[in-house]
PDB file of C-alpha atoms in Angstrom:
ATOM      1  CA  UNK A 155      66.533 166.418 273.008  1.00 36.00           C
ATOM      2  CA  UNK A 156      62.907 167.493 273.146  1.00 41.00           C
ATOM      3  CA  UNK A 157      60.867 169.434 270.616  1.00 38.00           C
ATOM      4  CA  UNK A 158      57.882 171.675 271.332  1.00 34.00           C
ATOM      5  CA  UNK A 159      55.485 168.804 270.657  1.00 30.00           C
ATOM      6  CA  UNK A 160      57.337 166.356 272.900  1.00 33.00           C
ATOM      7  CA  UNK A 161      58.444 163.979 270.159  1.00 37.00           C
ATOM      8  CA  UNK A 162      61.853 163.153 271.664  1.00 46.00           C
ATOM      9  CA  UNK A 163      60.498 160.085 273.436  1.00 45.00           C
ATOM     10  CA  UNK A 164      59.408 158.618 270.105  1.00 65.00           C
ATOM     11  CA  UNK A 165      62.392 159.794 268.079  1.00 71.00           C
ATOM     12  CA  UNK A 166      63.864 157.216 265.741  1.00 79.00           C
ATOM     13  CA  UNK A 167      66.911 155.414 267.191  1.00 86.00           C
ATOM     14  CA  UNK A 168      70.331 156.114 265.735  1.00 89.00           C
ATOM     15  CA  UNK A 169      73.814 154.623 265.637  1.00 93.00           C
ATOM     16  CA  UNK A 170      75.373 155.943 268.845  1.00 95.00           C
ATOM     17  CA  UNK A 171      78.915 155.315 267.624  1.00 97.00           C
ATOM     18  CA  UNK A 172      78.270 157.205 264.387  1.00 97.00           C
ATOM     19  CA  UNK A 173      76.644 160.063 266.322  1.00 96.00           C
ATOM     20  CA  UNK A 174      79.639 160.299 268.670  1.00 97.00           C
ATOM     21  CA  UNK A 175      82.095 160.182 265.763  1.00 97.00           C
ATOM     22  CA  UNK A 176      80.171 162.799 263.756  1.00 97.00           C
ATOM     23  CA  UNK A 177      79.927 165.075 266.782  1.00 97.00           C
ATOM     24  CA  UNK A 178      83.663 164.685 267.427  1.00 98.00           C
ATOM     25  CA  UNK A 179      84.467 165.364 263.769  1.00 98.00           C
ATOM     26  CA  UNK A 180      82.310 168.493 263.804  1.00 98.00           C
ATOM     27  CA  UNK A 181      84.096 169.776 266.908  1.00 98.00           C
ATOM     28  CA  UNK A 182      87.538 168.971 265.478  1.00 98.00           C
ATOM     29  CA  UNK A 183      86.709 170.749 262.225  1.00 98.00           C
ATOM     30  CA  UNK A 184      85.526 173.848 264.094  1.00 98.00           C
ATOM     31  CA  UNK A 185      88.884 173.933 265.855  1.00 98.00           C
ATOM     32  CA  UNK A 186      90.646 173.492 262.515  1.00 98.00           C
ATOM     33  CA  UNK A 187      88.652 176.275 260.849  1.00 98.00           C
ATOM     34  CA  UNK A 188      89.397 178.692 263.684  1.00 98.00           C
ATOM     35  CA  UNK A 189      93.078 177.746 263.636  1.00 98.00           C
ATOM     36  CA  UNK A 190      93.217 178.151 259.851  1.00 98.00           C
ATOM     37  CA  UNK A 191      92.069 181.780 259.998  1.00 98.00           C
ATOM     38  CA  UNK A 192      94.234 182.762 262.973  1.00 98.00           C
ATOM     39  CA  UNK A 193      97.464 180.799 262.390  1.00 98.00           C
ATOM     40  CA  UNK A 194     100.766 182.624 262.035  1.00 98.00           C
ATOM     41  CA  UNK A 195     102.800 179.500 261.268  1.00 98.00           C
ATOM     42  CA  UNK A 196     105.120 179.431 258.220  1.00 98.00           C
ATOM     43  CA  UNK A 197     103.870 178.568 254.744  1.00 98.00           C
ATOM     44  CA  UNK A 198     105.434 175.107 254.891  1.00 98.00           C
ATOM     45  CA  UNK A 199     103.318 174.213 257.930  1.00 98.00           C
ATOM     46  CA  UNK A 200     100.161 175.570 256.311  1.00 98.00           C
ATOM     47  CA  UNK A 201     100.880 173.566 253.143  1.00 98.00           C
ATOM     48  CA  UNK A 202     101.485 170.391 255.165  1.00 98.00           C
ATOM     49  CA  UNK A 203      98.211 170.896 257.007  1.00 98.00           C
ATOM     50  CA  UNK A 204      96.376 171.331 253.701  1.00 98.00           C
ATOM     51  CA  UNK A 205      97.712 167.969 252.525  1.00 98.00           C
ATOM     52  CA  UNK A 206      96.576 166.273 255.737  1.00 98.00           C
ATOM     53  CA  UNK A 207      93.107 167.749 255.277  1.00 98.00           C
ATOM     54  CA  UNK A 208      92.950 166.448 251.707  1.00 98.00           C
ATOM     55  CA  UNK A 209      93.878 162.984 252.953  1.00 98.00           C
ATOM     56  CA  UNK A 210      91.096 163.113 255.551  1.00 98.00           C
ATOM     57  CA  UNK A 211      88.613 164.322 252.933  1.00 98.00           C
ATOM     58  CA  UNK A 212      89.508 161.417 250.661  1.00 98.00           C
ATOM     59  CA  UNK A 213      89.059 158.999 253.546  1.00 97.00           C
ATOM     60  CA  UNK A 214      85.533 160.003 254.499  1.00 97.00           C
ATOM     61  CA  UNK A 215      84.450 161.141 251.034  1.00 97.00           C
ATOM     62  CA  UNK A 216      84.381 157.683 249.460  1.00 97.00           C
ATOM     63  CA  UNK A 217      80.670 157.353 250.242  1.00 96.00           C
ATOM     64  CA  UNK A 218      78.311 160.326 250.150  1.00 96.00           C
ATOM     65  CA  UNK A 219      74.562 160.880 250.254  1.00 95.00           C
ATOM     66  CA  UNK A 220      72.770 162.964 247.602  1.00 95.00           C
ATOM     67  CA  UNK A 221      71.323 166.283 248.730  1.00 93.00           C
ATOM     68  CA  UNK A 222      67.744 164.971 248.489  1.00 93.00           C
ATOM     69  CA  UNK A 223      68.466 162.169 250.977  1.00 94.00           C
ATOM     70  CA  UNK A 224      68.351 163.020 254.683  1.00 92.00           C
ATOM     71  CA  UNK A 225      71.345 162.019 256.826  1.00 94.00           C
ATOM     72  CA  UNK A 226      70.970 158.633 258.502  1.00 94.00           C
ATOM     73  CA  UNK A 227      71.430 160.337 261.893  1.00 94.00           C
ATOM     74  CA  UNK A 228      68.588 162.807 261.355  1.00 91.00           C
ATOM     75  CA  UNK A 229      64.997 162.487 262.491  1.00 86.00           C
ATOM     76  CA  UNK A 230      63.378 165.757 261.348  1.00 80.00           C
ATOM     77  CA  UNK A 231      60.004 164.880 262.907  1.00 75.00           C
ATOM     78  CA  UNK A 232      61.723 164.902 266.320  1.00 77.00           C
ATOM     79  CA  UNK A 233      63.872 167.941 265.571  1.00 78.00           C
ATOM     80  CA  UNK A 234      67.131 166.005 265.257  1.00 87.00           C
ATOM     81  CA  UNK A 235      69.136 167.846 262.570  1.00 91.00           C
ATOM     82  CA  UNK A 236      72.756 166.843 263.066  1.00 95.00           C
ATOM     83  CA  UNK A 237      74.184 168.754 260.093  1.00 96.00           C
ATOM     84  CA  UNK A 238      72.139 171.965 260.163  1.00 95.00           C
ATOM     85  CA  UNK A 239      74.540 174.897 259.517  1.00 96.00           C
ATOM     86  CA  UNK A 240      73.385 176.795 262.614  1.00 96.00           C
ATOM     87  CA  UNK A 241      72.399 174.213 265.244  1.00 95.00           C
ATOM     88  CA  UNK A 242      73.963 171.018 263.873  1.00 95.00           C
ATOM     89  CA  UNK A 243      76.526 169.487 266.219  1.00 96.00           C
ATOM     90  CA  UNK A 244      78.030 167.593 263.283  1.00 97.00           C
ATOM     91  CA  UNK A 245      78.366 170.625 261.004  1.00 97.00           C
ATOM     92  CA  UNK A 246      81.621 172.578 261.337  1.00 97.00           C
ATOM     93  CA  UNK A 247      79.871 175.683 259.950  1.00 97.00           C
ATOM     94  CA  UNK A 248      77.591 175.791 263.002  1.00 97.00           C
ATOM     95  CA  UNK A 249      78.744 177.390 266.311  1.00 96.00           C
ATOM     96  CA  UNK A 250      76.497 175.358 267.102  1.00 95.00           C
ATOM     97  CA  UNK A 251      73.601 177.191 268.711  1.00 95.00           C
ATOM     98  CA  UNK A 252      71.697 175.246 271.368  1.00 93.00           C
ATOM     99  CA  UNK A 253      68.156 176.600 271.055  1.00 95.00           C
ATOM    100  CA  UNK A 254      65.765 176.147 273.975  1.00 94.00           C
ATOM    101  CA  UNK A 255      62.364 177.360 275.119  1.00 94.00           C
ATOM    102  CA  UNK A 256      62.336 180.530 277.201  1.00 94.00           C
ATOM    103  CA  UNK A 257      59.005 182.006 278.240  1.00 93.00           C
ATOM    104  CA  UNK A 258      56.953 182.717 275.124  1.00 92.00           C
ATOM    105  CA  UNK A 259      59.903 182.327 272.770  1.00 96.00           C
ATOM    106  CA  UNK A 260      63.305 180.731 272.347  1.00 97.00           C
ATOM    107  CA  UNK A 261      66.834 181.656 273.371  1.00 98.00           C
ATOM    108  CA  UNK A 262      70.381 180.555 272.558  1.00 98.00           C
ATOM    109  CA  UNK A 263      73.888 181.628 273.476  1.00 97.00           C
ATOM    110  CA  UNK A 264      77.177 181.488 271.577  1.00 97.00           C
ATOM    111  CA  UNK A 265      80.640 182.985 271.454  1.00 98.00           C
ATOM    112  CA  UNK A 266      81.754 183.413 267.855  1.00 98.00           C
ATOM    113  CA  UNK A 267      85.387 183.128 266.826  1.00 98.00           C
ATOM    114  CA  UNK A 268      87.374 184.806 264.080  1.00 98.00           C
ATOM    115  CA  UNK A 269      86.000 182.387 261.477  1.00 98.00           C
ATOM    116  CA  UNK A 270      82.789 184.484 261.600  1.00 98.00           C
ATOM    117  CA  UNK A 271      84.583 187.812 261.102  1.00 98.00           C
ATOM    118  CA  UNK A 272      83.329 190.569 258.809  1.00 97.00           C
ATOM    119  CA  UNK A 273      84.710 193.960 259.816  1.00 97.00           C
ATOM    120  CA  UNK A 274      87.961 193.393 261.726  1.00 97.00           C
ATOM    121  CA  UNK A 275      87.148 192.007 265.214  1.00 98.00           C
ATOM    122  CA  UNK A 276      83.374 191.966 264.565  1.00 98.00           C
ATOM    123  CA  UNK A 277      80.867 189.368 263.344  1.00 98.00           C
ATOM    124  CA  UNK A 278      79.965 189.416 259.641  1.00 98.00           C
ATOM    125  CA  UNK A 279      76.513 190.922 259.187  1.00 97.00           C
ATOM    126  CA  UNK A 280      75.452 188.066 256.937  1.00 97.00           C
ATOM    127  CA  UNK A 281      76.065 185.620 259.777  1.00 98.00           C
ATOM    128  CA  UNK A 282      73.611 187.593 261.902  1.00 98.00           C
ATOM    129  CA  UNK A 283      71.000 187.093 259.184  1.00 98.00           C
ATOM    130  CA  UNK A 284      71.717 183.352 259.084  1.00 98.00           C
ATOM    131  CA  UNK A 285      71.409 182.978 262.854  1.00 98.00           C
ATOM    132  CA  UNK A 286      68.268 185.094 263.056  1.00 98.00           C
ATOM    133  CA  UNK A 287      66.584 183.155 260.245  1.00 97.00           C
ATOM    134  CA  UNK A 288      67.193 179.965 262.235  1.00 96.00           C
ATOM    135  CA  UNK A 289      66.067 181.441 265.567  1.00 97.00           C
ATOM    136  CA  UNK A 290      62.902 182.911 264.077  1.00 97.00           C
ATOM    137  CA  UNK A 291      62.100 179.524 262.569  1.00 94.00           C
ATOM    138  CA  UNK A 292      62.789 177.905 265.939  1.00 93.00           C
ATOM    139  CA  UNK A 293      60.342 180.303 267.600  1.00 95.00           C
ATOM    140  CA  UNK A 294      57.719 179.322 265.041  1.00 93.00           C
ATOM    141  CA  UNK A 295      58.286 175.645 265.759  1.00 90.00           C
ATOM    142  CA  UNK A 296      58.167 176.198 269.511  1.00 91.00           C
ATOM    143  CA  UNK A 297      54.753 177.854 269.058  1.00 92.00           C
ATOM    144  CA  UNK A 298      53.429 174.892 267.064  1.00 89.00           C
ATOM    145  CA  UNK A 299      53.703 176.693 263.735  1.00 90.00           C
ATOM    146  CA  UNK A 300      55.524 175.733 260.553  1.00 83.00           C
ATOM    147  CA  UNK A 301      56.528 177.800 257.589  1.00 88.00           C
ATOM    148  CA  UNK A 302      59.253 178.903 255.222  1.00 92.00           C
ATOM    149  CA  UNK A 303      60.922 182.312 255.265  1.00 95.00           C
ATOM    150  CA  UNK A 304      59.053 184.658 252.934  1.00 95.00           C
ATOM    151  CA  UNK A 305      60.617 187.912 254.168  1.00 97.00           C
ATOM    152  CA  UNK A 306      63.452 188.715 256.564  1.00 98.00           C
ATOM    153  CA  UNK A 307      64.654 192.149 257.590  1.00 98.00           C
ATOM    154  CA  UNK A 308      67.388 193.144 260.028  1.00 98.00           C
ATOM    155  CA  UNK A 309      68.315 196.411 261.693  1.00 98.00           C
ATOM    156  CA  UNK A 310      71.938 196.616 262.788  1.00 98.00           C
ATOM    157  CA  UNK A 311      72.101 198.842 265.875  1.00 98.00           C
ATOM    158  CA  UNK A 312      75.753 198.130 266.532  1.00 97.00           C
ATOM    159  CA  UNK A 313      78.487 195.641 265.593  1.00 98.00           C
ATOM    160  CA  UNK A 314      78.677 192.260 267.325  1.00 98.00           C
ATOM    161  CA  UNK A 315      82.146 191.708 268.807  1.00 98.00           C
ATOM    162  CA  UNK A 316      83.961 188.439 268.211  1.00 98.00           C
ATOM    163  CA  UNK A 317      85.054 186.205 271.087  1.00 98.00           C
ATOM    164  CA  UNK A 318      82.359 187.727 273.300  1.00 98.00           C
ATOM    165  CA  UNK A 319      79.335 185.851 274.717  1.00 98.00           C
ATOM    166  CA  UNK A 320      76.173 186.700 272.767  1.00 98.00           C
ATOM    167  CA  UNK A 321      72.514 185.932 273.424  1.00 98.00           C
ATOM    168  CA  UNK A 322      69.981 185.274 270.644  1.00 98.00           C
ATOM    169  CA  UNK A 323      66.207 185.536 271.227  1.00 98.00           C
ATOM    170  CA  UNK A 324      63.081 185.143 269.087  1.00 98.00           C
ATOM    171  CA  UNK A 325      59.325 185.134 269.617  1.00 98.00           C
ATOM    172  CA  UNK A 326      56.084 185.079 267.608  1.00 97.00           C
ATOM    173  CA  UNK A 327      54.477 188.493 267.222  1.00 97.00           C
ATOM    174  CA  UNK A 328      51.356 187.407 265.338  1.00 96.00           C
ATOM    175  CA  UNK A 329      49.895 184.612 263.244  1.00 95.00           C
ATOM    176  CA  UNK A 330      47.030 184.522 260.765  1.00 94.00           C
ATOM    177  CA  UNK A 331      46.191 181.587 258.544  1.00 93.00           C
ATOM    178  CA  UNK A 332      49.333 180.324 256.865  1.00 92.00           C
ATOM    179  CA  UNK A 333      51.375 183.433 257.773  1.00 96.00           C
ATOM    180  CA  UNK A 334      53.307 184.183 260.969  1.00 96.00           C
ATOM    181  CA  UNK A 335      55.255 187.309 261.915  1.00 97.00           C
ATOM    182  CA  UNK A 336      58.242 186.562 264.143  1.00 97.00           C
ATOM    183  CA  UNK A 337      60.798 188.886 265.741  1.00 98.00           C
ATOM    184  CA  UNK A 338      64.175 188.415 267.344  1.00 98.00           C
ATOM    185  CA  UNK A 339      67.317 190.080 268.665  1.00 98.00           C
ATOM    186  CA  UNK A 340      71.021 189.519 269.186  1.00 98.00           C
ATOM    187  CA  UNK A 341      72.702 191.202 272.143  1.00 98.00           C
ATOM    188  CA  UNK A 342      75.739 190.906 274.357  1.00 98.00           C
ATOM    189  CA  UNK A 343      75.075 188.313 277.040  1.00 98.00           C
ATOM    190  CA  UNK A 344      76.253 190.918 279.552  1.00 98.00           C
ATOM    191  CA  UNK A 345      73.672 193.424 278.240  1.00 98.00           C
ATOM    192  CA  UNK A 346      70.699 191.352 277.026  1.00 96.00           C
ATOM    193  CA  UNK A 347      68.323 194.314 277.171  1.00 96.00           C
ATOM    194  CA  UNK A 348      70.301 196.331 274.603  1.00 98.00           C
ATOM    195  CA  UNK A 349      69.918 194.630 271.211  1.00 98.00           C
ATOM    196  CA  UNK A 350      72.695 195.137 268.690  1.00 98.00           C
ATOM    197  CA  UNK A 351      70.720 193.360 265.965  1.00 98.00           C
ATOM    198  CA  UNK A 352      66.936 193.341 265.586  1.00 98.00           C
ATOM    199  CA  UNK A 353      65.170 191.009 263.163  1.00 98.00           C
ATOM    200  CA  UNK A 354      61.646 190.557 261.879  1.00 98.00           C
ATOM    201  CA  UNK A 355      60.492 187.846 259.523  1.00 97.00           C
ATOM    202  CA  UNK A 356      57.376 186.606 257.791  1.00 97.00           C
ATOM    203  CA  UNK A 357      57.050 182.823 257.629  1.00 95.00           C
ATOM    204  CA  UNK A 358      54.458 181.207 255.379  1.00 94.00           C
ATOM    205  CA  UNK A 359      53.321 177.583 255.321  1.00 92.00           C
ATOM    206  CA  UNK A 360      53.442 176.438 251.668  1.00 90.00           C
ATOM    207  CA  UNK A 361      50.239 175.326 250.015  1.00 90.00           C
ATOM    208  CA  UNK A 362      50.106 171.538 249.431  1.00 89.00           C
ATOM    209  CA  UNK A 363      51.028 171.835 245.760  1.00 92.00           C
ATOM    210  CA  UNK A 364      54.003 174.054 246.600  1.00 90.00           C
ATOM    211  CA  UNK A 365      55.176 171.723 249.362  1.00 88.00           C
ATOM    212  CA  UNK A 366      55.033 168.839 246.898  1.00 90.00           C
ATOM    213  CA  UNK A 367      57.056 170.801 244.359  1.00 92.00           C
ATOM    214  CA  UNK A 368      59.656 171.786 246.953  1.00 90.00           C
ATOM    215  CA  UNK A 369      59.972 168.520 248.862  1.00 89.00           C
ATOM    216  CA  UNK A 370      58.527 165.802 246.658  1.00 90.00           C
ATOM    217  CA  UNK A 371      61.948 164.242 246.077  1.00 92.00           C
ATOM    218  CA  UNK A 372      63.099 164.215 249.724  1.00 91.00           C
ATOM    219  CA  UNK A 373      63.713 160.765 251.219  1.00 91.00           C
ATOM    220  CA  UNK A 374      65.146 159.426 254.426  1.00 88.00           C
ATOM    221  CA  UNK A 375      68.295 157.296 254.468  1.00 87.00           C
ATOM    222  CA  UNK A 376      66.209 154.186 253.753  1.00 87.00           C
ATOM    223  CA  UNK A 377      64.684 155.740 250.625  1.00 89.00           C
ATOM    224  CA  UNK A 378      61.256 156.496 252.114  1.00 87.00           C
ATOM    225  CA  UNK A 379      59.569 159.744 251.046  1.00 87.00           C
ATOM    226  CA  UNK A 380      59.995 162.130 253.993  1.00 83.00           C
ATOM    227  CA  UNK A 381      58.674 165.662 253.352  1.00 79.00           C
ATOM    228  CA  UNK A 382      58.464 168.246 256.178  1.00 75.00           C
ATOM    229  CA  UNK A 383      55.048 167.943 257.778  1.00 68.00           C
ATOM    230  CA  UNK A 384      55.080 169.591 261.211  1.00 62.00           C
ATOM    231  CA  UNK A 385      57.064 172.171 263.230  1.00 57.00           C
ATOM    232  CA  UNK A 386      59.721 169.761 264.457  1.00 54.00           C
ATOM    233  CA  UNK A 387      60.657 168.925 260.891  1.00 57.00           C
ATOM    234  CA  UNK A 388      62.133 172.377 260.447  1.00 52.00           C
ATOM    235  CA  UNK A 389      64.049 173.006 263.661  1.00 56.00           C
ATOM    236  CA  UNK A 390      65.115 171.579 266.989  1.00 54.00           C
ATOM    237  CA  UNK A 391      64.089 173.236 270.253  1.00 57.00           C
ATOM    238  CA  UNK A 392      65.069 172.063 273.711  1.00 53.00           C
ATOM    239  CA  UNK A 393      63.025 172.634 276.848  1.00 40.00           C
ATOM    240  CA  UNK A 394      64.876 174.759 279.406  1.00 37.00           C
TER     241      UNK A 394
END
């Protein structure tokens, strides 16, 4: 994986077995989530599955990290965010999106299942906001910028169908000082020039005192203070 500033070659090493297991668990949980919202099996089977899930949760839940400690598999400075809820391969909430450079911006594709449903057979509008927030941040990182979302607005031109390939795009419109204006779209992969969702966000780099207040307690898995400090810390972007 490579970020916009080419830090992949110097990314911190990780436990390959743990990465493979976490990736496999994330994929298995995505399958489980989709099955859980589409199953038509009898109540007894659903109840039995719930008990199996509780047993698995007890097995891996015996040791947990606090929220202020980064996962041992992560290297934010190189854009490796394994459990991000949009792009994290180890997070069952994530499709996951594989964001990559494309011209002056970034692009990603995904096909969303029923777990992301809002109106029957269509993607929940709040999911569109989540994905666009991530993509806009990825576009900022790809342009060498860094900031936190200060304002995000979406225009819904039409519903996004489930189980249909979608394409997500974002690019920087302008930047001045600590503020950047970034735009993006979601469209059918078959009709990329006809956006169904349009987004525009303002991202602002926190002043030093604010950054300290927000991230002063963040540590890596070894206990070292690890606040965000450059674009790759916020998002991962792959070169196409």
